[in-house]
mmCIF file of C-alpha atoms in Angstrom:
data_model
loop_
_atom_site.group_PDB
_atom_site.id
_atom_site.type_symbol
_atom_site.label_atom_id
_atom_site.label_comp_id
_atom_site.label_asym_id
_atom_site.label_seq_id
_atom_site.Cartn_x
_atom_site.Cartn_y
_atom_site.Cartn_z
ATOM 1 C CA UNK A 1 131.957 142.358 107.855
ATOM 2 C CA UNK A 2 131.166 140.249 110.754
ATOM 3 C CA UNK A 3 132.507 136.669 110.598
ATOM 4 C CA UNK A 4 131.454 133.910 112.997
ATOM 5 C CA UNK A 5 133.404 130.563 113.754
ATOM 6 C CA UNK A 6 131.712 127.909 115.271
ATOM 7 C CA UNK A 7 134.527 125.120 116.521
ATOM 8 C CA UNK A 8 135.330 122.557 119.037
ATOM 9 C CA UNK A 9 138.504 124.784 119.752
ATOM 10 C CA UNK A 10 138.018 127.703 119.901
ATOM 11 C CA UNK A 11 141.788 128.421 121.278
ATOM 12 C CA UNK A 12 143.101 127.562 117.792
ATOM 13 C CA UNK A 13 141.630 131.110 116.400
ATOM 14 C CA UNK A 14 143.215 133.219 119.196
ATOM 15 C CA UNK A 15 146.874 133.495 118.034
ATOM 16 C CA UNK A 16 145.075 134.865 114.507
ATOM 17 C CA UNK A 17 143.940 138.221 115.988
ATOM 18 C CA UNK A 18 147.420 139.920 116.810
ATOM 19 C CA UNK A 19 148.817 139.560 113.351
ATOM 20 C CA UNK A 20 148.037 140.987 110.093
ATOM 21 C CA UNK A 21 145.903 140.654 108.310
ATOM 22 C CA UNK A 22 143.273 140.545 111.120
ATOM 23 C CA UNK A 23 144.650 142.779 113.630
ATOM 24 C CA UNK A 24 144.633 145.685 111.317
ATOM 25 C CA UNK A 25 140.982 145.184 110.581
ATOM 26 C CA UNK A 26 139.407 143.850 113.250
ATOM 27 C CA UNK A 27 136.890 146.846 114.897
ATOM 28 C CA UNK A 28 136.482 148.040 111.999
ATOM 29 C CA UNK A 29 136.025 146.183 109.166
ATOM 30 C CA UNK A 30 136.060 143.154 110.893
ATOM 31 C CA UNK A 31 133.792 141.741 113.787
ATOM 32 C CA UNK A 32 135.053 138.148 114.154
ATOM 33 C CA UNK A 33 133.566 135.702 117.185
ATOM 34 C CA UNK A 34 134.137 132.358 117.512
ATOM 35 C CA UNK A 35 131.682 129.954 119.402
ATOM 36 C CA UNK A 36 131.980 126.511 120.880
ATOM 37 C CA UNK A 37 129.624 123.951 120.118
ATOM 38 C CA UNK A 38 129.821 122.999 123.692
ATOM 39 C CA UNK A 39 128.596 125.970 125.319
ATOM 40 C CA UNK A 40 124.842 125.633 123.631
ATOM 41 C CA UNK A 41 125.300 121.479 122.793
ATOM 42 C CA UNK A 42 121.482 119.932 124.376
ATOM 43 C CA UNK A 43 123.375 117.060 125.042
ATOM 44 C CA UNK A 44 124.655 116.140 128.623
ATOM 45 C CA UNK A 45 128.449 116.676 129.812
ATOM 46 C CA UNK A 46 129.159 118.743 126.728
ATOM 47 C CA UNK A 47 129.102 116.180 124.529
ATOM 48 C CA UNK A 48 128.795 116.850 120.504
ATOM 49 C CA UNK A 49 129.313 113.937 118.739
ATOM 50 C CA UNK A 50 128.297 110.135 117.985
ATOM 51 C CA UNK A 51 128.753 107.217 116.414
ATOM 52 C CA UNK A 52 127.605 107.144 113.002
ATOM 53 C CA UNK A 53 125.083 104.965 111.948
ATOM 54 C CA UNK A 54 125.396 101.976 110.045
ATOM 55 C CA UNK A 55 129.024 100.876 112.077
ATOM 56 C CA UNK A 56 132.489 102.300 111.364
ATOM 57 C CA UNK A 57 135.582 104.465 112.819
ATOM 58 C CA UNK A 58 135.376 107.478 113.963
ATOM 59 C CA UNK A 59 132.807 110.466 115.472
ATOM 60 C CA UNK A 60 130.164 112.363 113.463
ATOM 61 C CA UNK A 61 129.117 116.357 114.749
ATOM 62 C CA UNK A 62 125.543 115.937 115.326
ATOM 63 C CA UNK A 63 123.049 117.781 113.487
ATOM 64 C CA UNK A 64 121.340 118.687 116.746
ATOM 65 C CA UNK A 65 124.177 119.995 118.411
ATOM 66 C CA UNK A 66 125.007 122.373 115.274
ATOM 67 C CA UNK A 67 121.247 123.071 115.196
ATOM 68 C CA UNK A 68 121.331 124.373 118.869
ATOM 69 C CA UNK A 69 125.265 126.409 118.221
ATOM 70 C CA UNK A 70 123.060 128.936 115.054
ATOM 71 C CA UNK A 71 119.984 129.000 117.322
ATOM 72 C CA UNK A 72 121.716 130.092 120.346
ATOM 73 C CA UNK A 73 123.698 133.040 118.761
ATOM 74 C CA UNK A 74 121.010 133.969 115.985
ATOM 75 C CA UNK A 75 117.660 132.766 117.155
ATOM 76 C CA UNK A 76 117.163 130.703 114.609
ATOM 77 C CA UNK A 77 118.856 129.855 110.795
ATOM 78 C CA UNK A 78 120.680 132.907 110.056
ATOM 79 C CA UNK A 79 119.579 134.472 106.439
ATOM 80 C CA UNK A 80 123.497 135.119 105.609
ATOM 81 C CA UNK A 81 125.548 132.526 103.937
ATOM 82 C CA UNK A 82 127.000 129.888 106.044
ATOM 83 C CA UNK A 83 129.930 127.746 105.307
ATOM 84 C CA UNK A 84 130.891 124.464 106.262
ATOM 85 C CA UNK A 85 134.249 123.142 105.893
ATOM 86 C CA UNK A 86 134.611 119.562 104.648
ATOM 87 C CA UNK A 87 136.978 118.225 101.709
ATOM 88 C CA UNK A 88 133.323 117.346 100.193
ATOM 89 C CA UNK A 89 133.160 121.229 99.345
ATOM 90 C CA UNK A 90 134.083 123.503 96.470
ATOM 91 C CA UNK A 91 137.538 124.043 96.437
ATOM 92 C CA UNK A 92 138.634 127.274 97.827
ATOM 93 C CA UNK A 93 139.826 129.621 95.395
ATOM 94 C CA UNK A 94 140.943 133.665 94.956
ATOM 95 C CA UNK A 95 137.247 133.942 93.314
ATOM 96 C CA UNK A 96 135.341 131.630 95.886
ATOM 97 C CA UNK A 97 137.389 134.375 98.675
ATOM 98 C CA UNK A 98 136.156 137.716 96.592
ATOM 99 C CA UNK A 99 132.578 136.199 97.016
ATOM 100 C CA UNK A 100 133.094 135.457 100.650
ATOM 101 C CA UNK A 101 135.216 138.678 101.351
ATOM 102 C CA UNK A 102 131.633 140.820 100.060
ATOM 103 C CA UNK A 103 129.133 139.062 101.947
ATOM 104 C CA UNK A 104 128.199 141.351 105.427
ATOM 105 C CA UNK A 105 128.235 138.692 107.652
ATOM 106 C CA UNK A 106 129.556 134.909 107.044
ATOM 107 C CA UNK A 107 129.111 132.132 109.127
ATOM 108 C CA UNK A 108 132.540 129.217 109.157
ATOM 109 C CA UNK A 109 131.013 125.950 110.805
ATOM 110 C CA UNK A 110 134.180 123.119 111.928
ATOM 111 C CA UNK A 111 134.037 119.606 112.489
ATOM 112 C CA UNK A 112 136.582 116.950 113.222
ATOM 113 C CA UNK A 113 138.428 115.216 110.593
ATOM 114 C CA UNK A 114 135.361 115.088 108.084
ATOM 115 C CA UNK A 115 133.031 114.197 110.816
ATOM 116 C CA UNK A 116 129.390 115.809 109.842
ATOM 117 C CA UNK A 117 126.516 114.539 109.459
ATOM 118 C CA UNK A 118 124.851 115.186 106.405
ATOM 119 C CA UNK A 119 121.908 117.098 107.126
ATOM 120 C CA UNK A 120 124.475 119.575 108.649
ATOM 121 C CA UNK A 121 125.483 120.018 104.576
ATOM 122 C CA UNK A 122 122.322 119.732 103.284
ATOM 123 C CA UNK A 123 119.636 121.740 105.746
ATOM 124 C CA UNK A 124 121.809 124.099 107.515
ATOM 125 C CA UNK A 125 124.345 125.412 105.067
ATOM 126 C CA UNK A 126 124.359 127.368 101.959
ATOM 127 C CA UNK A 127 128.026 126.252 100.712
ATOM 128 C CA UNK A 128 130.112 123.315 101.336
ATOM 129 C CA UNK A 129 134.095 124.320 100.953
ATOM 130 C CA UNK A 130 137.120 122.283 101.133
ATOM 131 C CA UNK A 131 140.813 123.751 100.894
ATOM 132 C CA UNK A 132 142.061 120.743 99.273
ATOM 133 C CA UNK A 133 141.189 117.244 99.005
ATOM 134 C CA UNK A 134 142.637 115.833 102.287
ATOM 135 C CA UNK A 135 141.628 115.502 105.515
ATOM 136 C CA UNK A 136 142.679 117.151 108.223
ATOM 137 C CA UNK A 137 142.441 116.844 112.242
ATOM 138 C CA UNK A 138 139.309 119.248 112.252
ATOM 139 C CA UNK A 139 137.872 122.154 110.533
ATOM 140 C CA UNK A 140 140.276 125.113 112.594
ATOM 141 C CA UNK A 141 143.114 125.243 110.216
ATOM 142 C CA UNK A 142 140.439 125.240 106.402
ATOM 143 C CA UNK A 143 138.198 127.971 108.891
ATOM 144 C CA UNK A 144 141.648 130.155 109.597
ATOM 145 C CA UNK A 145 142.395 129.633 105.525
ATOM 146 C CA UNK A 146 139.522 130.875 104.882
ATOM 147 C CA UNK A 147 139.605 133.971 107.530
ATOM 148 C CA UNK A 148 142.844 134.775 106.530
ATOM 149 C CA UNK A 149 142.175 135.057 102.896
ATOM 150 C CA UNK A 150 138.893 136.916 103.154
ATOM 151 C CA UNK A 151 140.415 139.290 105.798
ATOM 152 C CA UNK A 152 143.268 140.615 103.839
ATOM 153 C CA UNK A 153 140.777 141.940 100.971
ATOM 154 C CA UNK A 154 138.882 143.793 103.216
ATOM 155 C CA UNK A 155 140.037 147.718 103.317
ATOM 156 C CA UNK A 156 142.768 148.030 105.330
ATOM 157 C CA UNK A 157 144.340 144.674 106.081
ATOM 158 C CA UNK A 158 147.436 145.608 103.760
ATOM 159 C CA UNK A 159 149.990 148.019 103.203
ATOM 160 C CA UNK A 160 148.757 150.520 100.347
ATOM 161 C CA UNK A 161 149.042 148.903 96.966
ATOM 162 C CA UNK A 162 150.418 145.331 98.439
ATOM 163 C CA UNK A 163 147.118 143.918 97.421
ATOM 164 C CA UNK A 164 146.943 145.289 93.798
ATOM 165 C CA UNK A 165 149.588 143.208 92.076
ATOM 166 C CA UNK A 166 150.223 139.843 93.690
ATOM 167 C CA UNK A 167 148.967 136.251 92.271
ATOM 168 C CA UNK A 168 145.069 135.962 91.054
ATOM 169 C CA UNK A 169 144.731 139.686 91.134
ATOM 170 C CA UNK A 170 143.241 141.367 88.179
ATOM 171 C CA UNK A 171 146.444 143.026 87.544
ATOM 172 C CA UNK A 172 147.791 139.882 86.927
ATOM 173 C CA UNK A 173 144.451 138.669 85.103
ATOM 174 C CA UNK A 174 144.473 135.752 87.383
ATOM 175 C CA UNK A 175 147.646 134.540 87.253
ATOM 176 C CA UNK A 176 150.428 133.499 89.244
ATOM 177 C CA UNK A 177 153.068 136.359 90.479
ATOM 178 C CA UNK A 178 156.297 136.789 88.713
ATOM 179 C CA UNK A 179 159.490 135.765 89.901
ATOM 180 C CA UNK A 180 161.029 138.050 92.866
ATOM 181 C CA UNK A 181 164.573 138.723 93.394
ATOM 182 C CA UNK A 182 166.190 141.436 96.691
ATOM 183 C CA UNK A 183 169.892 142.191 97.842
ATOM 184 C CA UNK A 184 172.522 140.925 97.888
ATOM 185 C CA UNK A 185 172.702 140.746 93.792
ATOM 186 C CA UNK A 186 175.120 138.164 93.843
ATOM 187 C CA UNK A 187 175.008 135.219 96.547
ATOM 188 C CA UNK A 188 177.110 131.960 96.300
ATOM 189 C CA UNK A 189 177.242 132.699 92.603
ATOM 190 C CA UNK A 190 173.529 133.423 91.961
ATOM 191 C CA UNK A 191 172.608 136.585 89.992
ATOM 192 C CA UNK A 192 169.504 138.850 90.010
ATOM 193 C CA UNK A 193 168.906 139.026 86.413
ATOM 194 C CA UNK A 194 170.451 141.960 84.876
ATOM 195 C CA UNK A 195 167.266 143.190 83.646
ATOM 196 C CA UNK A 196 165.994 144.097 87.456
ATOM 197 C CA UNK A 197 169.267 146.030 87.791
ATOM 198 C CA UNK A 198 168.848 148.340 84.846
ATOM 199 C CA UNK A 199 166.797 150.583 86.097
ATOM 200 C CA UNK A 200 164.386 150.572 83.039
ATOM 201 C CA UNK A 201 161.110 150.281 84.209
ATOM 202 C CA UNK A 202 159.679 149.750 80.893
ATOM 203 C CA UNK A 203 161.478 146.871 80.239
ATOM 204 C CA UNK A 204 161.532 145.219 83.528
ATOM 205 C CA UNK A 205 157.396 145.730 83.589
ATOM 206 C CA UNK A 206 157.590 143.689 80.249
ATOM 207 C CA UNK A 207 160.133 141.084 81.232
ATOM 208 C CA UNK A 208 157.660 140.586 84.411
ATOM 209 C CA UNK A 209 154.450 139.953 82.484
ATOM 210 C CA UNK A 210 156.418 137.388 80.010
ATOM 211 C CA UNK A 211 156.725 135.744 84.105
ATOM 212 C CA UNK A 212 153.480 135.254 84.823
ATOM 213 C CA UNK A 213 152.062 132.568 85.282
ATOM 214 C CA UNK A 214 148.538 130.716 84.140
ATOM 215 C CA UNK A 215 147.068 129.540 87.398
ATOM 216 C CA UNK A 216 146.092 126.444 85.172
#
């Protein structure tokens, strides 16, 4: 897969590429660039955004400066699916991040705060996603969400088998992960259930599927 981030900081995505689950996939499953708006913006000084019209707070990403970022690194609109980030969007879920995680090549566009302008949403993307409905400071930490997420189901990112049983995964039908317990047994007077101790595997499998939980 090759992902692209477009972003007015393009610093904030450089920490992300020594730990897992990107660094064990990136060149091979993963190509992942990241591209500031300012290097291609046709505006002078490097500026990207505006006032919006009609009055009020606040700076909007103009559509012309976004326009210039895809034609600069793809010649045009790319044909692949391109996402913008915005608490407008679909909410980001484990089967909104299998889509993503198949596509070949997937385009993250950032803004600040929720500052696009529209015809960014409606002529340039193909999906609109939000991680939850809030606003943030800009589009970096919803883009590294969504890298993050789409990264670890590509082959490789995890440990053998890590993957296969964890919340939303089909093992689980889409639920939420049972309850997890490690050493010591007893701490401050807390126990590990006896049934985790007993070595039955049978009945600890069953006593972990009464556990989980409906993502509902």
């Amino acid at each position: 897969m090759r992902l692209d981030v477009f972003t007015l900081v393009p610093d904030a995505f450089s920490w992300v590429r020594e730990r897992r689950p990107v660094a064990a996939v990136l060149g091979s499953e993963l190509e992942l660039r990241i591209f500031n708006y300012r290097d291609s913006t046709p505006l002078t000084a490097g500026q990207v955004d505006d006032d919006p019209y009609g009055g009020g707070p606040g700076m909007v990403l103009r559509v012309d400066v976004v326009t210039a970022a895809l034609e600069a690194v793809y010649g045009g609109l790319p044909e692949h699916r391109v996402v913008a980030l915005s608490p407008q969007g679909r909410q980001l879920d484990q089967d909104l991040v299998e889509e993503l995680a198949s596509e070949p090549a997937l385009t993250l566009l950032s803004a600040r705060f929720e500052g696009f302008d529209q015809r960014i949403l409606d002529h340039l993307c193909s999906d609109v996603v939000s991680i939850g409905p809030y606003v943030l400071s800009g589009g970096e930490i919803p883009a590294l969400a969504v890298l993050d997420a789409v990264a670890r189901r590509l082959p490789g990112a995890l440990a053998e088998g890590s993957g296969e049983e964890e919340s939303f995964s089909a093992a689980l039908d889409g639920g939420l992960e049972y309850p997890h317990y490690t050493r010591p047994a007893e701490f401050r007077g807390w126990t590990v259930p006896d049934i985790l101790l007993s070595g039955d595997h049978g009945r600890i499998e069953s006593w972990r599927r009464g556990r989980v939980r409906s993502r509902s």
